[in-house]
Short mmCIF file of N, CA and C in Angstrom, two decimals:
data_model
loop_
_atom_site.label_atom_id
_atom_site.label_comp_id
_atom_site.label_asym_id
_atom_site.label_seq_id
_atom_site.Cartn_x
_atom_site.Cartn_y
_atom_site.Cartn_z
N UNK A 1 -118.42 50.58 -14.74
CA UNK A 1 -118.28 49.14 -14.61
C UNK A 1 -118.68 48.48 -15.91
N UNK A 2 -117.93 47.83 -16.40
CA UNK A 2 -117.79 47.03 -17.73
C UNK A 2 -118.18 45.48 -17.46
N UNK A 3 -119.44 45.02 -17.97
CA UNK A 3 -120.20 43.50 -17.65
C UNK A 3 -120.80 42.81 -19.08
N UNK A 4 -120.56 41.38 -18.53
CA UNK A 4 -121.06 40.68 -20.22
C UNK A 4 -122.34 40.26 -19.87
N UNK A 5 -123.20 39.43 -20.66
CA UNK A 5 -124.04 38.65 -20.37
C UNK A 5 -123.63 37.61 -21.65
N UNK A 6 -122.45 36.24 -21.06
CA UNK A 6 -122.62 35.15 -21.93
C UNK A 6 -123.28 33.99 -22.20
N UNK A 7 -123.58 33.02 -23.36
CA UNK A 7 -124.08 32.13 -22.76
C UNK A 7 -122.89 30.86 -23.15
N UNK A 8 -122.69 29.54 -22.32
CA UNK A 8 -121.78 28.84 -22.34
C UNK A 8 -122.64 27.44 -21.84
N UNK A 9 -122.68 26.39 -23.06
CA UNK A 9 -123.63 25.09 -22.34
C UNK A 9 -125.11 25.31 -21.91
N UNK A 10 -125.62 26.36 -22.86
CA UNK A 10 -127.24 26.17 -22.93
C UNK A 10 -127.71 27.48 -21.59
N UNK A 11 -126.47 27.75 -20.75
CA UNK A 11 -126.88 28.44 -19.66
C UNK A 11 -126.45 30.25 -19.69
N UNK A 12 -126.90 31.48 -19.45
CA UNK A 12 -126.57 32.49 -19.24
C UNK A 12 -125.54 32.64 -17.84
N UNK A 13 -124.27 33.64 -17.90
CA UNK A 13 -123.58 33.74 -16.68
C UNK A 13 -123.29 35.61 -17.10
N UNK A 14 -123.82 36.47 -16.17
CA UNK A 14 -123.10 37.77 -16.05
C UNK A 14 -121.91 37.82 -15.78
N UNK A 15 -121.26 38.46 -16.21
CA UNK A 15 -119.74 38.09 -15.68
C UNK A 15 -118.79 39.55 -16.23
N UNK A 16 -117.68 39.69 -15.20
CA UNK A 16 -116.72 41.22 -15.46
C UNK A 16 -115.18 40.70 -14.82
N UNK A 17 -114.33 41.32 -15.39
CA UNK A 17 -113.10 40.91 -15.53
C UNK A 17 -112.83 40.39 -14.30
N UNK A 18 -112.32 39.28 -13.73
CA UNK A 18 -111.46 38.96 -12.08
C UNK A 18 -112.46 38.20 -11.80
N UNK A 19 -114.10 38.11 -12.43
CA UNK A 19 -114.72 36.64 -11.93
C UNK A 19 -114.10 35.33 -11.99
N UNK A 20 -114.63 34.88 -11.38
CA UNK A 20 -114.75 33.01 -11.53
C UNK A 20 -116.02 32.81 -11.48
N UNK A 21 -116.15 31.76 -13.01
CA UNK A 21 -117.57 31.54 -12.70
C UNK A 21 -117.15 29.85 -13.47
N UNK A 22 -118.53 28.57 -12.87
CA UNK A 22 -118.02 27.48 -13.46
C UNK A 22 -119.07 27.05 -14.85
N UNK A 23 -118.65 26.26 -15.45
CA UNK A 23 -119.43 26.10 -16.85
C UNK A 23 -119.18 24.45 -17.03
N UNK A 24 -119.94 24.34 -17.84
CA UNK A 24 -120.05 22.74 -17.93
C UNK A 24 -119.28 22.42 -18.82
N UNK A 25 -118.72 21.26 -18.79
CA UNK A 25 -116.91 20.77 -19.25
C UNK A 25 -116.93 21.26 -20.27
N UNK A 26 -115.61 22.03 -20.23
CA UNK A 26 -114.84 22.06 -21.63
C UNK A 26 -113.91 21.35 -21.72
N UNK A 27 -113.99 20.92 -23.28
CA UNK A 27 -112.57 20.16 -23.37
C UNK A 27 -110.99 21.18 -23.81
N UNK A 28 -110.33 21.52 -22.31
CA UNK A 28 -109.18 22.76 -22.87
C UNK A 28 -108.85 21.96 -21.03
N UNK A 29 -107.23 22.19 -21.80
CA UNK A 29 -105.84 21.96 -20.56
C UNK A 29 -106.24 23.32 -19.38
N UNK A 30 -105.82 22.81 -18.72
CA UNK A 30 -105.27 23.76 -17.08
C UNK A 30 -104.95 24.63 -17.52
N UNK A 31 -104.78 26.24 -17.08
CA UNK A 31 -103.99 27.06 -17.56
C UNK A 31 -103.83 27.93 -19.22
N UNK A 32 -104.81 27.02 -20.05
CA UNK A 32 -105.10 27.17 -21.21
C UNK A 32 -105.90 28.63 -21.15
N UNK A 33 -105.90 29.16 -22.31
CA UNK A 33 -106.47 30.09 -22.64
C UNK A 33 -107.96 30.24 -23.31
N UNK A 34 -108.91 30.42 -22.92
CA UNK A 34 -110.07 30.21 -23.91
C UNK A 34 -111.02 31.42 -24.19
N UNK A 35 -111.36 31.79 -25.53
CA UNK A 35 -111.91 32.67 -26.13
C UNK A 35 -113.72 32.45 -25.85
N UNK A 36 -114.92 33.14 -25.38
CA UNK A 36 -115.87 32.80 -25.38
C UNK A 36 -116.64 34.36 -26.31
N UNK A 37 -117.56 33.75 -27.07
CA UNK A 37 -117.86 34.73 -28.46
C UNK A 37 -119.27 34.54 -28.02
N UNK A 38 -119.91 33.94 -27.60
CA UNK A 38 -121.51 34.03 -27.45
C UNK A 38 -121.87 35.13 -26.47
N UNK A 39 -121.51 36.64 -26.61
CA UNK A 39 -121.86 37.09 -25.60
C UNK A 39 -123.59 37.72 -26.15
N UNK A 40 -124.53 38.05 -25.15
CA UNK A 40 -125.51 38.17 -25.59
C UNK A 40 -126.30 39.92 -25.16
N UNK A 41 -124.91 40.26 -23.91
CA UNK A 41 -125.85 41.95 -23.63
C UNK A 41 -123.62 42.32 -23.57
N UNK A 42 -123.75 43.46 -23.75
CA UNK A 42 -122.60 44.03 -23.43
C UNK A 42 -122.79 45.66 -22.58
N UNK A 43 -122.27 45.96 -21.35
CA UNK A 43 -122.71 47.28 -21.00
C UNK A 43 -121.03 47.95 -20.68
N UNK A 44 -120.78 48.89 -20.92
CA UNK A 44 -119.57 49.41 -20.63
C UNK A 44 -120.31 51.15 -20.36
N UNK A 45 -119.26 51.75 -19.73
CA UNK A 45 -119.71 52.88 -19.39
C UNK A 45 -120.93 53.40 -19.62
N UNK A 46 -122.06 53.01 -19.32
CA UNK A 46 -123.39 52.92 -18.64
C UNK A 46 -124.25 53.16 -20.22
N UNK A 47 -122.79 52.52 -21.43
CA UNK A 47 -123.92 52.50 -23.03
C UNK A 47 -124.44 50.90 -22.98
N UNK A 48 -125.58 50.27 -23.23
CA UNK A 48 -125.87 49.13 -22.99
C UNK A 48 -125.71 48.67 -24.62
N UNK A 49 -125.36 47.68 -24.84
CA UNK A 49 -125.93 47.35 -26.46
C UNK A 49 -126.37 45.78 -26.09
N UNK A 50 -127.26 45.41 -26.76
CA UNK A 50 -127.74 44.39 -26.47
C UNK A 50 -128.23 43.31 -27.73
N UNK A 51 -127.70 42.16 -27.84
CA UNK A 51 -127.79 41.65 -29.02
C UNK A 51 -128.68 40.77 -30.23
N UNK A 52 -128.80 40.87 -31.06
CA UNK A 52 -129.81 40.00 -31.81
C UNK A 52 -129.91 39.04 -32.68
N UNK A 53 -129.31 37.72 -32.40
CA UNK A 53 -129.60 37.54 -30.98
C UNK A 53 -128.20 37.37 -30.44
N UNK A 54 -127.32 37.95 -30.69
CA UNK A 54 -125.53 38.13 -30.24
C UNK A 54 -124.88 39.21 -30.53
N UNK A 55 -124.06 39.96 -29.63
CA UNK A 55 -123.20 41.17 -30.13
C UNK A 55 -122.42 40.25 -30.51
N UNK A 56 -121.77 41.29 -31.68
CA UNK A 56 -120.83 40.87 -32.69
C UNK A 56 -119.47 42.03 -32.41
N UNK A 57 -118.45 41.22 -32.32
CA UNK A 57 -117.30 42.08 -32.20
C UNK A 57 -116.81 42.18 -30.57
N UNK A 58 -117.57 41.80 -29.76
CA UNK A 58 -117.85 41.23 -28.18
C UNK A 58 -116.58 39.54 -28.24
N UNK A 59 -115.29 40.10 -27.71
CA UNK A 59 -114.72 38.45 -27.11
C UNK A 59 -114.61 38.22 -25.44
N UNK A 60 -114.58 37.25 -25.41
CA UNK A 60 -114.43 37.56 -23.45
C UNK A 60 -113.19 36.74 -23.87
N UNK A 61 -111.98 36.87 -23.27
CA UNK A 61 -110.93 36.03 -23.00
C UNK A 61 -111.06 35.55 -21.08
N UNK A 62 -111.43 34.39 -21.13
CA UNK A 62 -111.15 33.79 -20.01
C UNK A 62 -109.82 32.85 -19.77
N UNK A 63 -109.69 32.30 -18.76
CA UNK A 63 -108.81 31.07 -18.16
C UNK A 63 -108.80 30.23 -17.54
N UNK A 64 -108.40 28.75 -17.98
CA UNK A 64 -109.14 27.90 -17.38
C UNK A 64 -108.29 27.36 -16.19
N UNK A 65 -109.19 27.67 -15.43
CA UNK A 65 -108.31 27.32 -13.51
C UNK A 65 -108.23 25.69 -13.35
N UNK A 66 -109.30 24.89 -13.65
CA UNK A 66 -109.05 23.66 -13.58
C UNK A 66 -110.71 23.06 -13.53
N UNK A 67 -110.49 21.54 -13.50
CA UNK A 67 -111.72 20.72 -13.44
C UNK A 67 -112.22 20.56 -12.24
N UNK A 68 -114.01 20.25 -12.18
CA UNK A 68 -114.01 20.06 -10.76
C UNK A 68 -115.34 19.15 -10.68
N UNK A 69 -115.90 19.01 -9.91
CA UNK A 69 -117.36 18.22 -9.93
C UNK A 69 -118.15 19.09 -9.15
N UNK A 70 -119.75 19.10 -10.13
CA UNK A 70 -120.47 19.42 -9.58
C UNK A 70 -121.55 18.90 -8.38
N UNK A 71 -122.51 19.75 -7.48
CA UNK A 71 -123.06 19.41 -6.37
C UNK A 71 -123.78 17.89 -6.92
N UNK A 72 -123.80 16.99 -5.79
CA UNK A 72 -124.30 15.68 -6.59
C UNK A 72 -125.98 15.58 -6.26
N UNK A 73 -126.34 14.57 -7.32
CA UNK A 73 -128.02 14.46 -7.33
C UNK A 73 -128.20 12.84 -7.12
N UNK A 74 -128.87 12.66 -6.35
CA UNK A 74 -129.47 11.92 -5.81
C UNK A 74 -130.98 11.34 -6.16
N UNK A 75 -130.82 9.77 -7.54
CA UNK A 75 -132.19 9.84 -8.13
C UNK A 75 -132.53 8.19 -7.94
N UNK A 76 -133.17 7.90 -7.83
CA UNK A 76 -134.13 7.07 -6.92
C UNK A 76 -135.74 6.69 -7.78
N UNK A 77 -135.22 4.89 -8.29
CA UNK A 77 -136.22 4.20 -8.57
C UNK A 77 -136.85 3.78 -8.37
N UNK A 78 -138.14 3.06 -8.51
CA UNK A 78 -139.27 2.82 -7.38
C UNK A 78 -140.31 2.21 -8.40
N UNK A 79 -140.63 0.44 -7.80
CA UNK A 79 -141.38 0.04 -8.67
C UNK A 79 -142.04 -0.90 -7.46
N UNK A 80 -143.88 -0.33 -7.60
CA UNK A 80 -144.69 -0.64 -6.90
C UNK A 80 -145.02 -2.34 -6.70
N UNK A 81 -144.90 -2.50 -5.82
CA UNK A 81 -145.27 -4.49 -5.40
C UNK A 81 -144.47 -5.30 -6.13
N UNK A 82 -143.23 -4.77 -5.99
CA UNK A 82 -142.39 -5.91 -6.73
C UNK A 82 -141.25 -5.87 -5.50
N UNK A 83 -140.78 -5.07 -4.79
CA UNK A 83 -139.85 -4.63 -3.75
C UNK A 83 -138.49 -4.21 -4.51
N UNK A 84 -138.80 -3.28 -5.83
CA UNK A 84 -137.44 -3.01 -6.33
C UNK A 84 -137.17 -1.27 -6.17
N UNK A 85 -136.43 -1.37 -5.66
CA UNK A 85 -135.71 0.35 -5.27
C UNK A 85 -134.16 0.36 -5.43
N UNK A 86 -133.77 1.32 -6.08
CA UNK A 86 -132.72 1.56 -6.84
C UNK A 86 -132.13 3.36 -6.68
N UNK A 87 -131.58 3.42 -5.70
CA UNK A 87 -130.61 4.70 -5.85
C UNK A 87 -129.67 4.83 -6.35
N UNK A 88 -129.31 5.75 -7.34
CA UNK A 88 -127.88 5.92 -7.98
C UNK A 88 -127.32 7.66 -7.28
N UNK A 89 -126.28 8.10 -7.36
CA UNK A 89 -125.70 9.41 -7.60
C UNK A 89 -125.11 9.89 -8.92
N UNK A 90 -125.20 10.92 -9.20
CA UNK A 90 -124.10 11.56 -10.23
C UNK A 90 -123.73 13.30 -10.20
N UNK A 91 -122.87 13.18 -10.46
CA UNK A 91 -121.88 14.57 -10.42
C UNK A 91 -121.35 15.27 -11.51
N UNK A 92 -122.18 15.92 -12.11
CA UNK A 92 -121.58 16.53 -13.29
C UNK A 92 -119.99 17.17 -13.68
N UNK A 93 -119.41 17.10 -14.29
CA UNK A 93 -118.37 17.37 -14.37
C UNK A 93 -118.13 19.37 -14.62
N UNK A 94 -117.87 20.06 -14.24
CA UNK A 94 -117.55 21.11 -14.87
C UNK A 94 -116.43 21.88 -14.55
N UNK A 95 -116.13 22.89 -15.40
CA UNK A 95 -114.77 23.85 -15.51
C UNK A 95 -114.63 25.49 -15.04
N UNK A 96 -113.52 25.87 -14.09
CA UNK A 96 -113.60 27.02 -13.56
C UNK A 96 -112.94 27.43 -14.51
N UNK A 97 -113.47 28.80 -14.94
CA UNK A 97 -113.43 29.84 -16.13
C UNK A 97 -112.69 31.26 -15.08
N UNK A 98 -111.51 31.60 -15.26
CA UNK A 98 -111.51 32.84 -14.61
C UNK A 98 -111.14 34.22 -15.92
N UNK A 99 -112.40 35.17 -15.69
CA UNK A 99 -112.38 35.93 -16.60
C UNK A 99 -111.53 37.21 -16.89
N UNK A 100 -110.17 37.31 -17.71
CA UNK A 100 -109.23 37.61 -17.87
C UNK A 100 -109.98 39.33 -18.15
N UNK A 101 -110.56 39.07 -19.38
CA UNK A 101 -110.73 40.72 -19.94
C UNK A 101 -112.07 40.61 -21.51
N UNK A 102 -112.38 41.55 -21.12
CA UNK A 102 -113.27 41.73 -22.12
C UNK A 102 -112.80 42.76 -23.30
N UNK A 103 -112.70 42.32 -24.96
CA UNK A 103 -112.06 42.78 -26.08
C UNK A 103 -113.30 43.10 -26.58
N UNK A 104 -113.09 44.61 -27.09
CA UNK A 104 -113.98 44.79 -28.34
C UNK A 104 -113.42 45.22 -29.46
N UNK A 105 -113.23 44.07 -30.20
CA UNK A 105 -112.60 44.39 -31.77
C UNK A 105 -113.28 45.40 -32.72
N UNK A 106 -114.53 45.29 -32.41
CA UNK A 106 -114.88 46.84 -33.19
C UNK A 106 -114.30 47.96 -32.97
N UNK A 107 -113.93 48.02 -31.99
CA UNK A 107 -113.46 49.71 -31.37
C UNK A 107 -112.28 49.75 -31.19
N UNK A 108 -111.42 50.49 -32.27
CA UNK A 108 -109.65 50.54 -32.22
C UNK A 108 -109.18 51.51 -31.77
#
């Protein structure tokens, strides 16, 4: 079993070919193709290499399925003896990534 460890928007996602995993907006069309290079562990047939602080020669080719919104948060102001309270929502925006294949250009 062949697995990445990338990072995309500050966050780590494990990930192996036929996932879906979501990431915080990219700017790329529907259907578009997108290259992700920050991978940070690579394991393929049970050799691990692990990077410092990035394997090099590591591409993930993913695909982008479409936009979507994330779970919403619920944040809430509050100011003592005045009677002011203030709820807002927001929903982050992010993008389903479906992961096509993992390339290693080092190895021809």
């Amino acid at each position: 079993m062949e697995y990445v460890v990338i990072t995309s928007g500050g966050k780590q996602y494990k990930v192996c070919p036929g996932d879906t995993i979501e990431v915080d907006n990219l700017n790329a069309e529907k259907d578009s193709s997108v290259d992700l290079s920050e991978v940070l562990l690579h394991v393929s047939d049970g050799k691990v290499t692990v990077g410092r602080p990035k394997v090099s020669g590591i591409i993930v080719k993913a695909k982008v399925i479409g936009d979507v919104k994330g779970k919403k948060i619920d944040v809430s102001t509050f100011k003592a003896k005045t009677r002011i309270r203030r709820t807002i929502g927001f929903r982050s925006s992010k993008t389903q990534l479906l992961i096509e294949a993992i390339v290693d250009s080092s190895r021809k």
